[in-house]
Short mmCIF file of C-alpha atoms in Angstrom, two decimals:
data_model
loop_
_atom_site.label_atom_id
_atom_site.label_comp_id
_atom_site.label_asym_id
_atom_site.label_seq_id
_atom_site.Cartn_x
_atom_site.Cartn_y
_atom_site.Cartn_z
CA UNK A 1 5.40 -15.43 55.65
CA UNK A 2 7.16 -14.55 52.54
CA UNK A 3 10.15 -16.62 51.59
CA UNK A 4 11.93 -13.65 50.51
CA UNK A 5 10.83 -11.88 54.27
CA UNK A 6 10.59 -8.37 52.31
CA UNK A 7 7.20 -8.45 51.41
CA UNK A 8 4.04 -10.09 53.16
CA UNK A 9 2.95 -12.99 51.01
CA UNK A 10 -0.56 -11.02 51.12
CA UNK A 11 -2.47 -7.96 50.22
CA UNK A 12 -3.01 -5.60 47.55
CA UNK A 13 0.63 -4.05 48.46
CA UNK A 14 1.69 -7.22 47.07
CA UNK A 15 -0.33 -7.45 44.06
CA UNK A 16 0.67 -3.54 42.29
CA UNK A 17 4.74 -5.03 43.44
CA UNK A 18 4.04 -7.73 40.88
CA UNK A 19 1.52 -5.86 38.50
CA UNK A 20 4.53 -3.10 38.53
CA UNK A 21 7.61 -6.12 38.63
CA UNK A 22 5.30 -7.47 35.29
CA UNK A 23 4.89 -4.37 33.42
CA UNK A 24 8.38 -3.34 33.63
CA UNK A 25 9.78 -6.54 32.40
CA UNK A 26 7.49 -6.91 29.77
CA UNK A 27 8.53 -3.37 28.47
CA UNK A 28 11.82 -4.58 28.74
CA UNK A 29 11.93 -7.94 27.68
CA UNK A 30 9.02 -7.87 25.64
CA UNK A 31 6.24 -11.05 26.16
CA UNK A 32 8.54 -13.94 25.26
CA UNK A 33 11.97 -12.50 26.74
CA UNK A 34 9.90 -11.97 29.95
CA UNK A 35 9.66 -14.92 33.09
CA UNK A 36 7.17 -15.35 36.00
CA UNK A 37 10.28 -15.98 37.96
CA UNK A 38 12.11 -12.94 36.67
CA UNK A 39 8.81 -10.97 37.78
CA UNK A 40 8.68 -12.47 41.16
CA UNK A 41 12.29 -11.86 41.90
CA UNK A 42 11.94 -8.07 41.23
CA UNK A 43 8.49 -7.89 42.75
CA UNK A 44 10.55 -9.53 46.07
CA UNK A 45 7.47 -12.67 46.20
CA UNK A 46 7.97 -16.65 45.59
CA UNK A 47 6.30 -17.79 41.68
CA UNK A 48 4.19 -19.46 43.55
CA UNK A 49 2.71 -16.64 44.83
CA UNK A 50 2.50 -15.01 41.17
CA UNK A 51 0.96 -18.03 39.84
CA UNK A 52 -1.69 -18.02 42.84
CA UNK A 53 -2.65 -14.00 42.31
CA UNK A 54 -2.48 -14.28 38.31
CA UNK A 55 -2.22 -17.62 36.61
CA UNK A 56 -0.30 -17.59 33.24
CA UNK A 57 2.15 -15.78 31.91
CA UNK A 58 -0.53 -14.72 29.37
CA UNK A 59 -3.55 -14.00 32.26
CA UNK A 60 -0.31 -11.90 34.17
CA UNK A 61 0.04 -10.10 30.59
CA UNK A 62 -3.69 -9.33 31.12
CA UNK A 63 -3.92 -8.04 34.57
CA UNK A 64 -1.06 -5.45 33.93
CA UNK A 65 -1.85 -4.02 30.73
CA UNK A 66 -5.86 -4.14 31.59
CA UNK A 67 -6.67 -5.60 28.39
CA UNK A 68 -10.47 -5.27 28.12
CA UNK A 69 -10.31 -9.06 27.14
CA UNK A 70 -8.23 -12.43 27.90
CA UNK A 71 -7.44 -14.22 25.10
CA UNK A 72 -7.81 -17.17 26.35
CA UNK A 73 -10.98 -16.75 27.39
CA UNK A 74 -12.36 -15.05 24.34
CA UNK A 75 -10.81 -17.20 21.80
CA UNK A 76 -13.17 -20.34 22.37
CA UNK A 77 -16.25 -18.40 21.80
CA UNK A 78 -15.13 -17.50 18.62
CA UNK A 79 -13.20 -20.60 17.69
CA UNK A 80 -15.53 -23.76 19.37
CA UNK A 81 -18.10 -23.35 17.16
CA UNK A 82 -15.92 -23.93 13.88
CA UNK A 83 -15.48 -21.70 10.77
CA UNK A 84 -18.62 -21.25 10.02
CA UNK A 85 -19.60 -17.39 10.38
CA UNK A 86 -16.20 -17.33 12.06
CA UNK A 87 -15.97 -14.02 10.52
CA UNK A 88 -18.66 -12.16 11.90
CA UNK A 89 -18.21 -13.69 15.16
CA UNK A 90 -14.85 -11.93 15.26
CA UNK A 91 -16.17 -8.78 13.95
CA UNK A 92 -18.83 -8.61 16.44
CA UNK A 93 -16.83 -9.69 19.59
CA UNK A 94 -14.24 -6.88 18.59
CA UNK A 95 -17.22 -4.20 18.43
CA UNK A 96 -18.89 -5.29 21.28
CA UNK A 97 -16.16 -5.08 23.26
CA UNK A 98 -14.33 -1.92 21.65
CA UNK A 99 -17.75 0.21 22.08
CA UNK A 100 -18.71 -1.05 25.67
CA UNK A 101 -14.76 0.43 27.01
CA UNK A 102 -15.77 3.79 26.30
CA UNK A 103 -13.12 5.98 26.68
CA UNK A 104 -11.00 4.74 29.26
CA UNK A 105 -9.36 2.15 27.17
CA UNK A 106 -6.08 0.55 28.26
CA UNK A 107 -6.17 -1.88 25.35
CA UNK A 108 -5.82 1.52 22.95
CA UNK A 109 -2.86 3.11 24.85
CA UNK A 110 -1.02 -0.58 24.72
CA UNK A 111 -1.78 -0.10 20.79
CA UNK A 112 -0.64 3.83 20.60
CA UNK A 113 2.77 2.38 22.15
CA UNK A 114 2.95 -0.29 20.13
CA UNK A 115 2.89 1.85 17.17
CA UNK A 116 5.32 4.58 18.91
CA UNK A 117 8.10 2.68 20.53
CA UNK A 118 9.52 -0.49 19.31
CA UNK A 119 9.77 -2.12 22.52
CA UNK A 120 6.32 -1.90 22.85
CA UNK A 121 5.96 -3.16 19.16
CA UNK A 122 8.19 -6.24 20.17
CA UNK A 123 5.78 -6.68 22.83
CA UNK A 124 2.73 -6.19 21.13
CA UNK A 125 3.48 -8.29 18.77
CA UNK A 126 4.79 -11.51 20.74
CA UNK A 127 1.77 -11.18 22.66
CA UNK A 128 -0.56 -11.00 20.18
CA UNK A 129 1.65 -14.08 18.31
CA UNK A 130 1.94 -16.18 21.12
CA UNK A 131 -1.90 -15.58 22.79
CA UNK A 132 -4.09 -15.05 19.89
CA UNK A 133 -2.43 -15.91 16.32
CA UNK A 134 -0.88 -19.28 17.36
CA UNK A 135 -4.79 -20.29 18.40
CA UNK A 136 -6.03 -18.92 15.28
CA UNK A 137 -3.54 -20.57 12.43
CA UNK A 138 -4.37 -24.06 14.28
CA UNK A 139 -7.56 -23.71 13.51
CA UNK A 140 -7.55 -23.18 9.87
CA UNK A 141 -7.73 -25.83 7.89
CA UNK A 142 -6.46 -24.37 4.68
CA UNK A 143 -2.94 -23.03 3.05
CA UNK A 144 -1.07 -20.15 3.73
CA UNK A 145 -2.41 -20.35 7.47
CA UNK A 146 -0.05 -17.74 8.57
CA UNK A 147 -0.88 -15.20 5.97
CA UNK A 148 -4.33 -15.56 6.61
CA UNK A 149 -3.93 -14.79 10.34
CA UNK A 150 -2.13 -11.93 9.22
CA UNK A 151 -4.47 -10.68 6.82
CA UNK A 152 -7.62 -11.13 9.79
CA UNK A 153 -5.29 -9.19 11.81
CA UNK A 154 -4.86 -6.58 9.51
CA UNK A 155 -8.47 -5.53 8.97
CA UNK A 156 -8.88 -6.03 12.64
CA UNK A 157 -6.74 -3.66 13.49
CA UNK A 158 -7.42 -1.25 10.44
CA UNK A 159 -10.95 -1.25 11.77
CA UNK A 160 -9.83 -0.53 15.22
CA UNK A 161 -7.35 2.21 14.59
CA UNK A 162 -10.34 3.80 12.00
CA UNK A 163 -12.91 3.63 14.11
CA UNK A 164 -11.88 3.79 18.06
CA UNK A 165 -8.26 6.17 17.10
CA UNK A 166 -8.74 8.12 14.26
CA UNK A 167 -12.27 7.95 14.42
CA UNK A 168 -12.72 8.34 10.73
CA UNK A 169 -16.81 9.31 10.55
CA UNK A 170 -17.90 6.44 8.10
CA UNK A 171 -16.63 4.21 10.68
CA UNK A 172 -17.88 6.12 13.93
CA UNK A 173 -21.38 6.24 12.67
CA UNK A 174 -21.49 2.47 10.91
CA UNK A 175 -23.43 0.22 13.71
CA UNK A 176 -22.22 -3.06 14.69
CA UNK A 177 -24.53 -5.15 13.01
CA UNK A 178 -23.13 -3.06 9.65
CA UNK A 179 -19.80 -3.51 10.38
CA UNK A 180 -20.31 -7.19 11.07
CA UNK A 181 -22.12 -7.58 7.34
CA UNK A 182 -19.72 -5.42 6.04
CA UNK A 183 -16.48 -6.79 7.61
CA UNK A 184 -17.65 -10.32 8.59
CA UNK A 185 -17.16 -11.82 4.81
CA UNK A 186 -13.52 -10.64 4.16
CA UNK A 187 -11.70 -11.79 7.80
CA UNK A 188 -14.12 -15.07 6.82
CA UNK A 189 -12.27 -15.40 3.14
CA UNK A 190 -9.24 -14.58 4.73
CA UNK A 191 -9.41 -17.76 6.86
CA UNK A 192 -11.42 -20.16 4.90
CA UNK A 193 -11.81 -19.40 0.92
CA UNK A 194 -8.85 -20.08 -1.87
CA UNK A 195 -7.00 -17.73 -2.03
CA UNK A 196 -5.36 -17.85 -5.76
CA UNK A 197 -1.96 -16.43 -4.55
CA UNK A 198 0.58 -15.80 -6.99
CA UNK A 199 2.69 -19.18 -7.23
CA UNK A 200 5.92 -19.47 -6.66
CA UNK B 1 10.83 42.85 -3.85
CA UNK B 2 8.07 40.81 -1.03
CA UNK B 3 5.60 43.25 -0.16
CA UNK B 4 5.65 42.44 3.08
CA UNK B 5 9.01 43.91 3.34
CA UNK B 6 9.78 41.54 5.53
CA UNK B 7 11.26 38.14 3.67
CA UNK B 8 12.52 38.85 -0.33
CA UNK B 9 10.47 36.96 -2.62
CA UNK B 10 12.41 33.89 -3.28
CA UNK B 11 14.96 32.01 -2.28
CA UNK B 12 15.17 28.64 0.11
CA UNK B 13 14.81 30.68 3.08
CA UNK B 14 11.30 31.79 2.30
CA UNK B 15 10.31 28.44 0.70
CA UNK B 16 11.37 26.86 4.52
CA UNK B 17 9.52 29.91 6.23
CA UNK B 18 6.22 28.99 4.38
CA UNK B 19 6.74 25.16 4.84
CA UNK B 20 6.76 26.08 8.67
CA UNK B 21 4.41 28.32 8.62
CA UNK B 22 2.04 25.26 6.81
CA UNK B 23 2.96 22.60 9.37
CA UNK B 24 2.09 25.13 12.46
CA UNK B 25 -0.82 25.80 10.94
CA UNK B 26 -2.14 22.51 10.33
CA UNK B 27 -1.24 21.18 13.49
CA UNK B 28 -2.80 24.35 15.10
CA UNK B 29 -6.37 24.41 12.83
CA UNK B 30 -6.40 21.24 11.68
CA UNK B 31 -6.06 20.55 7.44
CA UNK B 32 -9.73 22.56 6.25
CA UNK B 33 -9.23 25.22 9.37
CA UNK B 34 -5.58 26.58 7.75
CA UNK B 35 -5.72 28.59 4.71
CA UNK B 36 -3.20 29.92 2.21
CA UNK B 37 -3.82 33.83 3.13
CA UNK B 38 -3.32 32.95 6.99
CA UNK B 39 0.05 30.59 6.68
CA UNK B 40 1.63 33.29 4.40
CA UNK B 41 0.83 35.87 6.62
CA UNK B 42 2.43 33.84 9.05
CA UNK B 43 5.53 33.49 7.23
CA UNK B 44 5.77 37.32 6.16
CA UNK B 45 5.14 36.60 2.35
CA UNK B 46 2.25 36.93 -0.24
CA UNK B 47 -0.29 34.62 -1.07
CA UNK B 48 0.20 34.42 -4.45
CA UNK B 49 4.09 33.40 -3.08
CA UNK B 50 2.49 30.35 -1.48
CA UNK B 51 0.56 29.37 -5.05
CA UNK B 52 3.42 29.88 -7.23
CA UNK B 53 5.95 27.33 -5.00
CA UNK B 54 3.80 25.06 -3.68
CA UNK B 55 0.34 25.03 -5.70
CA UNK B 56 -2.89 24.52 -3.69
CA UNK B 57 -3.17 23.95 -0.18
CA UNK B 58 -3.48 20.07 -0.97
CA UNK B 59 0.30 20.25 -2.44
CA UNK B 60 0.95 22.60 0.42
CA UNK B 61 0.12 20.70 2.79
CA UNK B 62 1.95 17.28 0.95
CA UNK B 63 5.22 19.15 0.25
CA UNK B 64 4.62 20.65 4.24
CA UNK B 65 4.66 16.99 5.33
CA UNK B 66 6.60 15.85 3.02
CA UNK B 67 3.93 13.07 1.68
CA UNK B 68 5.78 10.53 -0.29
CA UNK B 69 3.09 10.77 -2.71
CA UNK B 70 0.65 13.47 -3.58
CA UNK B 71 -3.65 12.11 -3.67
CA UNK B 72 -3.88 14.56 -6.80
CA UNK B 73 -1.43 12.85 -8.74
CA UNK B 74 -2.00 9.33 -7.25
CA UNK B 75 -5.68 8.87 -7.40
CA UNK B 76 -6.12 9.45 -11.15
CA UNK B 77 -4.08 5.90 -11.98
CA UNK B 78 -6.38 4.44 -9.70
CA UNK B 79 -9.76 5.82 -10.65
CA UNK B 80 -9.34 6.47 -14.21
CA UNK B 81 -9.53 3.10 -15.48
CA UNK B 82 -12.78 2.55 -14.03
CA UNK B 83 -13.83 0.51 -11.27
CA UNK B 84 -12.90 -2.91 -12.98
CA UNK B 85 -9.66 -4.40 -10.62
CA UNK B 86 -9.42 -1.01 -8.90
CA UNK B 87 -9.27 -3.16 -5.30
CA UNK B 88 -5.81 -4.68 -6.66
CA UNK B 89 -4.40 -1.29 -7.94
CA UNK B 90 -5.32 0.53 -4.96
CA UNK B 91 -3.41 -2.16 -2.92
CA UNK B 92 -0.38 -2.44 -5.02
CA UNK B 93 0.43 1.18 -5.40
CA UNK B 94 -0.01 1.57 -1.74
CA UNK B 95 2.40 -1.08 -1.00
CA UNK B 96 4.99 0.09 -3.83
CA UNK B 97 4.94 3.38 -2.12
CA UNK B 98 5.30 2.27 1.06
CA UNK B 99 8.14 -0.76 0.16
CA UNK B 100 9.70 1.93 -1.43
CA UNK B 101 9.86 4.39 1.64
CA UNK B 102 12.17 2.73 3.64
CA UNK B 103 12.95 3.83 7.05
CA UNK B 104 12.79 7.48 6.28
CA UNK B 105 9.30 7.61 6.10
CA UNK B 106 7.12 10.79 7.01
CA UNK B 107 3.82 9.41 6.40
CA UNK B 108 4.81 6.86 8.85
CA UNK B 109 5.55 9.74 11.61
CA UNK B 110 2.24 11.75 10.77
CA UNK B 111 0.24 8.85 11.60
CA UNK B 112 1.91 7.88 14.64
CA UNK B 113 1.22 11.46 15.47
CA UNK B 114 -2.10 11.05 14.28
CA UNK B 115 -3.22 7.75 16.32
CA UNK B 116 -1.43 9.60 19.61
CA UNK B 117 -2.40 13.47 19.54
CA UNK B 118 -6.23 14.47 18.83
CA UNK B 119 -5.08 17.50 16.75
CA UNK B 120 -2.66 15.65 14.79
CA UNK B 121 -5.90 13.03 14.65
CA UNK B 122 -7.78 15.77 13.40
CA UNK B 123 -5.56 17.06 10.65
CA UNK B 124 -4.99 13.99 8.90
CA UNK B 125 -8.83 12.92 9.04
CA UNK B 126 -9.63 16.12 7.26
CA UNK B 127 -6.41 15.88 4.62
CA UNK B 128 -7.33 12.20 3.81
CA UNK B 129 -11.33 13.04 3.82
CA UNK B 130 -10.91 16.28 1.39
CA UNK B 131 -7.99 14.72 -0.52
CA UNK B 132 -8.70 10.81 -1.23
CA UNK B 133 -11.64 9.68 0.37
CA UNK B 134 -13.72 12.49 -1.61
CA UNK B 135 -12.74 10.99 -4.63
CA UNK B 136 -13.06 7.72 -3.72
CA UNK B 137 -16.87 8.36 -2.52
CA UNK B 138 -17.47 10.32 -6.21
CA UNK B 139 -16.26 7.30 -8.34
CA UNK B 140 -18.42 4.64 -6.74
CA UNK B 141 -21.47 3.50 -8.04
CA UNK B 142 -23.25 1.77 -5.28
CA UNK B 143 -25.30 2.34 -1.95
CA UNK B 144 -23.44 3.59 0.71
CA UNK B 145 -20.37 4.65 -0.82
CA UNK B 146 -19.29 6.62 2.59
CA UNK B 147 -18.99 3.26 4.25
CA UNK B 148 -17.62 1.95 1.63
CA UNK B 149 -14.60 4.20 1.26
CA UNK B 150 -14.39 3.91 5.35
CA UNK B 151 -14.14 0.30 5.32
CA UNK B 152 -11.75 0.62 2.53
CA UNK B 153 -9.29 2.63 4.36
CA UNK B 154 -10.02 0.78 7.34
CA UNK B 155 -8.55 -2.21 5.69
CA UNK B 156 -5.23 0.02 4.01
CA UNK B 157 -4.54 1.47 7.38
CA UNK B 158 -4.26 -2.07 8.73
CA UNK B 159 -2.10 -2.97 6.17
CA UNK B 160 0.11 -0.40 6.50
CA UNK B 161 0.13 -0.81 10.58
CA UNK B 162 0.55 -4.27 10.27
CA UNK B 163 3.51 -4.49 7.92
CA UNK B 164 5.42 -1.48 8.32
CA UNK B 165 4.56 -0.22 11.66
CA UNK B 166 3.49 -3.43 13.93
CA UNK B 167 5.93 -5.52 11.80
CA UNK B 168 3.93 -8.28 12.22
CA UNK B 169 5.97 -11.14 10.42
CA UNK B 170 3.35 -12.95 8.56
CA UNK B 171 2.13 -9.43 6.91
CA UNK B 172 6.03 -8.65 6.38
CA UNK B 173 7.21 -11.55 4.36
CA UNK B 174 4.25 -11.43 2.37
CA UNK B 175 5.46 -10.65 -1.47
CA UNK B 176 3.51 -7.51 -2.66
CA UNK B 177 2.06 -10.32 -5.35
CA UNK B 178 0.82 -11.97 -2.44
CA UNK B 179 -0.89 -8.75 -0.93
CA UNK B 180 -2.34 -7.98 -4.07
CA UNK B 181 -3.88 -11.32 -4.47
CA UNK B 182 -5.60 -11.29 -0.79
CA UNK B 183 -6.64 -8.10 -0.17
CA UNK B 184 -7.22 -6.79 -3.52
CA UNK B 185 -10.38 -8.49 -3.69
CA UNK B 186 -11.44 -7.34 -0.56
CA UNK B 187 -10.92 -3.36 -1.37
CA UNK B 188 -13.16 -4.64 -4.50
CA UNK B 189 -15.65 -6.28 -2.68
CA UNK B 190 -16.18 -3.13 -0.94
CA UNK B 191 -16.01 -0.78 -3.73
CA UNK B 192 -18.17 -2.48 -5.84
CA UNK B 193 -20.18 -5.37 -4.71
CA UNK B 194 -23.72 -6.10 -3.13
CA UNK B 195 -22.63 -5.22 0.93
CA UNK B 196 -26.24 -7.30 2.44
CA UNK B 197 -26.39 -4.68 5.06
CA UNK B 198 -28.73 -5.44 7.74
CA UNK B 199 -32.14 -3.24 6.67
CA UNK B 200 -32.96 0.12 9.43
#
């Protein structure tokens, strides 16, 4: 029985109480302001029983915005293998996964928000800080690691919003395998090359 | 005297009527469906009224939206001096503008408008494809210039969502020196270089 003896510990009924208790506080809070035990208190179920269903904070994060992806199951395919052809590998998991969601696409109404409403910006962005970037300036071994996450994310999401939003035609009709010769060598610059920045 | 009848000939009421007349119908028929004779028949005046305040429907449709700079204007300080370091002018006059804006910013609202309404979508693919990209395509001297001027705005319109919409921090502390210096050579790797596109 449920601790709380308002809801059954089981069933879907359960699950969309904390998929809905999750989405609201992470509009609210944003990622980092937002708590598995804040989310089980307003969904009416133990933690435990939020960890069981959904694991992480981050894999929760997943479930109620239906990202197409998990971070942290997506990063170490691109990461394990070092930085070599890092670049491409990002291009090409983007586009693969960008083309095959067709046009039911969660992932692009989180980013129409985002760029909308600034609590969705906050959350957006701690998300994305906290479940991709972090992973990504560990892994470079090279100055500025920060700004070169930034600068991957940029073109990422340039390439996103011209091909998948506005749907610019240049980008609609490049193929993947174009895109990824195209795009590959500047996120890979971005995280491994000098950069010659300015000093000072 | 109008001869219309309808609105007199000058004056800032007819200058707004025209202005509203322009942004109805863009947003209605999209940036190449509008034309002069049908937005000053909207807005009760002549033609020729339209020309002699606002120019051509490019400056129309800037001074409609009010653009906080004009592609006609812009583009020749980029293009002019040829194609040597055009990757770091494009990139610092785009983030002078934009630094510059401040949180009054139009352009900012049309593309939020743009990445969440299809016709909005539609207007300001058509405006940036007659009005920049266009030009951008006619100055280059290598293969695939369509896809080269796509994957150049792919990486400004990341920039720009990045740093001034998303607000992600890396991309907002960086010093416009510092944006110059790592994506300038990116927009010139596109614009100018050997892309190795996969053959077919």
């Amino acid at each position: 029985m449920a601790r709380t003896g308002r809801r059954p510990g089981g069933g879907s009924g359960t699950q969309e109480a904390i998929l809905d208790a999750a989405r609201a506080a992470f509009s609210e809070s944003g990622y980092d302001g937002a708590t598995i035990r804040g989310i089980a208190g307003k969904a009416g179920v133990d933690p435990a029983l939020v960890h069981h269903y959904y694991g992480t904070k981050e894999q929760l994060f997943v479930a109620a915005m239906e990202l197409p992806f998990d971070p942290s199951s997506v990063l170490p395919a691109i990461l394990e293998p070092g930085l070599d052809g890092i670049g491409e590998r990002i291009v090409r998991l983007m586009v693969t996964i960008w083309d095959s969601a067709g046009d039911y696409n969660p992932f692009a109404a989180l980013l129409r928000s985002a760029m909308t409403q600034e609590k969705a910006a906050t959350m957006f962005r701690e998300f994305a800080t906290r479940a991709i970037f972090a992973n990504v300036v560990k892994a470079i071994d090279a100055d500025r690691p920060e700004l070169r996450t930034g600068m991957v994310a940029s073109q990422m999401a340039g390439l996103i919003m011209t091909r998948y939003l506005l749907k610019l035609p240049a980008m609609v009709q490049a193929t993947p395998d174009e895109l990824v010769a195209g795009i590959g060598p500047t996120l890979q610059r971005y995280l491994t090359a000098p950069l010659d920045l300015p000093s000072g």
